[in-house]
CSV table of C-alpha atoms in Angstrom, one decimal:
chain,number,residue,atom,x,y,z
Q,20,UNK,CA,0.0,0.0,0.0
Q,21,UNK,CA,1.3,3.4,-1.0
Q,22,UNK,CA,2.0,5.6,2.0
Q,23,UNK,CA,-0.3,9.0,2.0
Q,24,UNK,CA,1.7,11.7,1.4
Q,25,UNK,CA,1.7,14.6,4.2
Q,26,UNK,CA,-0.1,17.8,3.6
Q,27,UNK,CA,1.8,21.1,3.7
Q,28,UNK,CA,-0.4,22.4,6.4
Q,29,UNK,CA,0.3,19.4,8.7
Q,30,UNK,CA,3.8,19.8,7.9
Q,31,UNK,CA,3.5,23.6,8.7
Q,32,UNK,CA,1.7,22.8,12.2
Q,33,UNK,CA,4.0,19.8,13.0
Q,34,UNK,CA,7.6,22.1,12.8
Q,35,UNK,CA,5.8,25.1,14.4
Q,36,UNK,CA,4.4,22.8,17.4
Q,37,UNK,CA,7.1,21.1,17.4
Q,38,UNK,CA,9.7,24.2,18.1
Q,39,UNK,CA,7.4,25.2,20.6
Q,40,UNK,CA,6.9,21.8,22.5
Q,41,UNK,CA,11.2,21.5,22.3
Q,42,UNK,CA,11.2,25.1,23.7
Q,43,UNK,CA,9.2,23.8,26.5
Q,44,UNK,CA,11.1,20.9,27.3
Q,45,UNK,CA,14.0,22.5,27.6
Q,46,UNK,CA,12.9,24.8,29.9
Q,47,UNK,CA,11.2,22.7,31.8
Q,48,UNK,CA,14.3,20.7,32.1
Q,49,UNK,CA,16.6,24.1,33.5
Q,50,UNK,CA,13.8,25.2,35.3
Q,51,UNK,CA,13.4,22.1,37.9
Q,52,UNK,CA,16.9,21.4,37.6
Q,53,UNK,CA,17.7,25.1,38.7
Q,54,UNK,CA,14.7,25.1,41.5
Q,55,UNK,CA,16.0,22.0,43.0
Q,56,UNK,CA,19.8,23.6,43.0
Q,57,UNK,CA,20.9,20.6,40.8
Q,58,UNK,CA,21.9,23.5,38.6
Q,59,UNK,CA,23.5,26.8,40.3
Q,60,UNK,CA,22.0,29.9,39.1
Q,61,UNK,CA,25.3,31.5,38.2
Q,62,UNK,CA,26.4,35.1,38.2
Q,63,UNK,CA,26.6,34.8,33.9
Q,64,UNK,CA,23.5,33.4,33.7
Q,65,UNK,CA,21.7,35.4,35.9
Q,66,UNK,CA,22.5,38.6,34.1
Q,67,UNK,CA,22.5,37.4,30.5
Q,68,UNK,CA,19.1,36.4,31.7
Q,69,UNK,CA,18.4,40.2,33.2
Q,70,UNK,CA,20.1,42.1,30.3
Q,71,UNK,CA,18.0,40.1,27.7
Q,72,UNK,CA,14.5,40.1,29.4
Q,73,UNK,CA,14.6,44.4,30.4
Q,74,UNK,CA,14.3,45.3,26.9
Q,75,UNK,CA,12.7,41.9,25.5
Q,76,UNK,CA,9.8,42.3,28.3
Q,77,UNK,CA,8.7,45.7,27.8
Q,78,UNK,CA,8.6,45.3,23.8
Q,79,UNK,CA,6.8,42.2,24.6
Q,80,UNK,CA,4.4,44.1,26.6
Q,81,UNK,CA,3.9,47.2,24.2
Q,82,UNK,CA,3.4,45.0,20.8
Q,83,UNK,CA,0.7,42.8,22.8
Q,84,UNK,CA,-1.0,45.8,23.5
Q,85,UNK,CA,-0.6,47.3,20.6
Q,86,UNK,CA,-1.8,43.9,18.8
Q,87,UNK,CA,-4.3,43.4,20.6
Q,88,UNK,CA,-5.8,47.3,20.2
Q,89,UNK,CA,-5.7,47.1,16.5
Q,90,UNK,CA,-7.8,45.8,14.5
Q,91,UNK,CA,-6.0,45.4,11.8
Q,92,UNK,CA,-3.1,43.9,14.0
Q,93,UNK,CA,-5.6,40.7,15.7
Q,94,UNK,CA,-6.5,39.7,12.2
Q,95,UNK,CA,-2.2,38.7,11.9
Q,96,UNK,CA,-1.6,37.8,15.1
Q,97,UNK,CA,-2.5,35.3,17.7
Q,98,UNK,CA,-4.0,36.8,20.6
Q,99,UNK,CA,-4.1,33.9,22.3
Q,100,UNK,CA,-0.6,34.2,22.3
Q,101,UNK,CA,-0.4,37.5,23.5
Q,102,UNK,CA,-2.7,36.8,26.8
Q,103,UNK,CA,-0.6,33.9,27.5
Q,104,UNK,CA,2.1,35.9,27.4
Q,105,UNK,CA,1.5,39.0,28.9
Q,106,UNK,CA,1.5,37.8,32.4
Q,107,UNK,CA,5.1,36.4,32.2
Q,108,UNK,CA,6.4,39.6,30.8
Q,109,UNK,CA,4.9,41.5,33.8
Q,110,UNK,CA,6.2,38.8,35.8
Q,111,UNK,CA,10.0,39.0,34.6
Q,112,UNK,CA,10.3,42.9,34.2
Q,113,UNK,CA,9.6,43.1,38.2
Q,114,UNK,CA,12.1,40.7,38.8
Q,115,UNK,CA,14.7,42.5,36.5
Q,116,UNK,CA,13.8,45.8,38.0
Q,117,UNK,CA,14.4,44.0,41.4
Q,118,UNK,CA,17.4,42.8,40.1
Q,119,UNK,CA,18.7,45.7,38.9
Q,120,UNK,CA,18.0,47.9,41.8
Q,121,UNK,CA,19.4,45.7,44.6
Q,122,UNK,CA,22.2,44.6,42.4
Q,123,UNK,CA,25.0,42.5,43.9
Q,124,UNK,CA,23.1,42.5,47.4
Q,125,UNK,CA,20.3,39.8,46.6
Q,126,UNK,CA,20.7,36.4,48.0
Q,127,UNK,CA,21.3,33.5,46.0
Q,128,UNK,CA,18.2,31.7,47.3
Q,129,UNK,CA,16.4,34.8,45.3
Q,130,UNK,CA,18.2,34.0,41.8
Q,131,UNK,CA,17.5,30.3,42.6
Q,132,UNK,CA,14.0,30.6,42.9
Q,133,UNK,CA,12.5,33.7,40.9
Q,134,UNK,CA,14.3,32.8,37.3
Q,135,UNK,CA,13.1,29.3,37.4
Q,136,UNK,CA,10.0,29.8,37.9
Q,137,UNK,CA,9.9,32.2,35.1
Q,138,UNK,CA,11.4,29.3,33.4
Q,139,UNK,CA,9.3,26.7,34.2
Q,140,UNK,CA,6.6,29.4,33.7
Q,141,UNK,CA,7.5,29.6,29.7
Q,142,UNK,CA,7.7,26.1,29.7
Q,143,UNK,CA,3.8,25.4,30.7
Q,144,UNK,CA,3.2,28.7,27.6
Q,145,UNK,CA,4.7,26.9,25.4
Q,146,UNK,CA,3.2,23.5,25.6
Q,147,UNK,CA,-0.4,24.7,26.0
Q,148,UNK,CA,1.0,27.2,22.7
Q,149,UNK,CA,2.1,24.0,21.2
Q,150,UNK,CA,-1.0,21.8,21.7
Q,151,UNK,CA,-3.2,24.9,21.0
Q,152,UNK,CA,-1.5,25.7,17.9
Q,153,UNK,CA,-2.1,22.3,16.6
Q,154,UNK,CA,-5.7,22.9,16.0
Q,155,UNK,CA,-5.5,26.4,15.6
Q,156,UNK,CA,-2.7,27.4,13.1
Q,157,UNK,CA,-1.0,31.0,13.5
Q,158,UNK,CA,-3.1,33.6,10.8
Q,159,UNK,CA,0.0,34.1,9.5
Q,160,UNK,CA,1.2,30.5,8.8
Q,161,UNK,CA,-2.1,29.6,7.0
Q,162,UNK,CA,-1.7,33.5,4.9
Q,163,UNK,CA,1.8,32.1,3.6
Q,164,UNK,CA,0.4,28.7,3.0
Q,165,UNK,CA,-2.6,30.0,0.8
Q,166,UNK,CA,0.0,32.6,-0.9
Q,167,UNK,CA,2.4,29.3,-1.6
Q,168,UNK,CA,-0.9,28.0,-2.9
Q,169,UNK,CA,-1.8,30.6,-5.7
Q,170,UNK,CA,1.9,31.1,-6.6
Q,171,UNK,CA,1.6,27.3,-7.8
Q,172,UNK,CA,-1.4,28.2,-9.9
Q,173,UNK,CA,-0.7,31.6,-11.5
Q,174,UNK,CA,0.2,32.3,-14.9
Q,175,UNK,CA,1.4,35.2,-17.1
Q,176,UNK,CA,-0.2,35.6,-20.3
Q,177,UNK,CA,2.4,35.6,-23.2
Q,178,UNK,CA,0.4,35.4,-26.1
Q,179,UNK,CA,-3.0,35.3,-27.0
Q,180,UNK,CA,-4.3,33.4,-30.5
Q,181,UNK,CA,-7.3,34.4,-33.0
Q,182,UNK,CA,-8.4,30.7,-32.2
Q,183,UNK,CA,-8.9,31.7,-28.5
Q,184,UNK,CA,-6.1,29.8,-27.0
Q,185,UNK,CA,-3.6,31.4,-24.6
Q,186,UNK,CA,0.1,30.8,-24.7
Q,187,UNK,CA,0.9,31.5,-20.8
Q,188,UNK,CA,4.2,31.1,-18.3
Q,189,UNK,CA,3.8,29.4,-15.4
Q,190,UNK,CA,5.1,31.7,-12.7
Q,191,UNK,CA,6.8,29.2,-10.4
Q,192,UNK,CA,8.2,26.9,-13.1
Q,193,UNK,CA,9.0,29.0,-15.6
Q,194,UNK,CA,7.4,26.6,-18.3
Q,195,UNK,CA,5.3,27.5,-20.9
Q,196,UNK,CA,1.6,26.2,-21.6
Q,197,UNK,CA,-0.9,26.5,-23.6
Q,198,UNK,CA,-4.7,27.1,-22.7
Q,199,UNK,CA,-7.3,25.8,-25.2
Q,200,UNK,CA,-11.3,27.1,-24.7
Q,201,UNK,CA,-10.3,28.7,-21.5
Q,202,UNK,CA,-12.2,32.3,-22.3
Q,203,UNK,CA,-8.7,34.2,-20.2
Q,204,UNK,CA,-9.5,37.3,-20.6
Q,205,UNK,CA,-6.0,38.8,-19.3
Q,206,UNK,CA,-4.3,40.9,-21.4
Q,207,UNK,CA,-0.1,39.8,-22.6
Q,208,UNK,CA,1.5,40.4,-19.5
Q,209,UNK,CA,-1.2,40.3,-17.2
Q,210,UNK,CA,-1.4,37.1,-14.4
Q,211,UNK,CA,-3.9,34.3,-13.9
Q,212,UNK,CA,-4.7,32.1,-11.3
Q,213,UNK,CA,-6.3,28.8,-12.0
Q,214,UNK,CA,-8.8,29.7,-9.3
Q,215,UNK,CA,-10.2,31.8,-11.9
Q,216,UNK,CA,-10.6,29.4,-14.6
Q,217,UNK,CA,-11.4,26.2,-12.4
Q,218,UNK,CA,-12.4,24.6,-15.8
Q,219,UNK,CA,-9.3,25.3,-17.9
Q,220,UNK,CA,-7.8,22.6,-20.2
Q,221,UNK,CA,-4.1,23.4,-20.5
Q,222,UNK,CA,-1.0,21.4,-21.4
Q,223,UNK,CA,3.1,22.0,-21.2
Q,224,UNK,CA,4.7,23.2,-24.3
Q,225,UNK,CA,7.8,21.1,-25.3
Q,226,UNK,CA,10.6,22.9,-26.9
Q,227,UNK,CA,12.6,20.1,-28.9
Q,228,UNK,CA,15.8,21.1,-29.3
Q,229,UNK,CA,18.0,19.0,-31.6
């Protein structure tokens, strides 16, 4: 039996679920290893963590705002994103700012506890992001998937013939076909999408070199 060949949107939804499930893991992993002091919360991590997260946070913050105040915005975006977001990056800007203004006087039992739970924090995110995204693709992934779609399908008209046939160039390929009784009514050197014609007959034009 011939195996079934995998959609592009599974595909799409399997890598992006995928990254984000990883992500997860990962910090899941640091997170209890770090909460448990299996894993000291060193000096260099502690403040490539802090220096990161001030100015990732706030930006966080301000585009979720912003994405989820504009119309225009939500229609791109997930906002189920953003709200699961948002609280972390409240979360982790107090703990900088804490940071920051008692800086080199906080006890390690401080460092050991508040960064991994803003670890194991994004880890939780990310696997309900993960799941979630499974059966509800980003806007954006399924707006490049539909664009991949028509790019497959459209055609430039080269030439058009007194018998009503259309000599046309498949955009992605770069091959040339011709359409018989397909009524195009492009102009040469207009485009076509198949979605238009649903019913056109069309076939590759060989070049035969010797």
């Amino acid at each position: 039996m011939e195996k079934k060949k995998m959609d592009d949107l599974t595909k799409v939804k399997l890598i992006y679920s995928g990254e984000l499930i990883i992500i997860a893991i990962v910090a899941l992993v640091i997170g209890i290893l770090q909460l448990t002091n299996v894993l000291t919360v060193k000096e260099l991590f502690r403040n490539i963590f802090n220096w990161v997260t001030i100015f990732g946070s706030p930006i966080l913050i301000i585009t979720s705002i912003y994405s989820l105040c504009s119309t225009k915005r939500r229609k791109k975006i997930s906002i189920f994103d953003k709200i699961t977001l948002f609280p972390l990056a409240i979360y982790i800007l107090v703990i900088d700012i804490i940071c920051f203004a008692n800086y080199g006087t906080l006890d390690q039992s401080f460092y050991q506890t508040y960064i991994p739970i803003a670890l194991l924090s994004l880890a939780v995110i990310y696997l309900v992001q993960g799941i979630y995204h499974w059966y509800r693709p980003l806007p954006s992934l399924l707006a490049e998937l539909e664009q991949e779609r028509i790019d497959k399908i459209t055609y430039k008209v080269l030439e058009k013939n007194e018998d009503g046939s259309v000599k046309a160039l498949h955009i992605e390929s770069n091959k040339e076909f011709l359409f018989k009784d397909a009524h195009i009514i492009e102009n040469v050197d207009e485009l076509f999408c198949l979605d238009q014609y649903p019913n056109a007959k069309y076939e590759e034009i060989k070049n035969n070199e010797e």
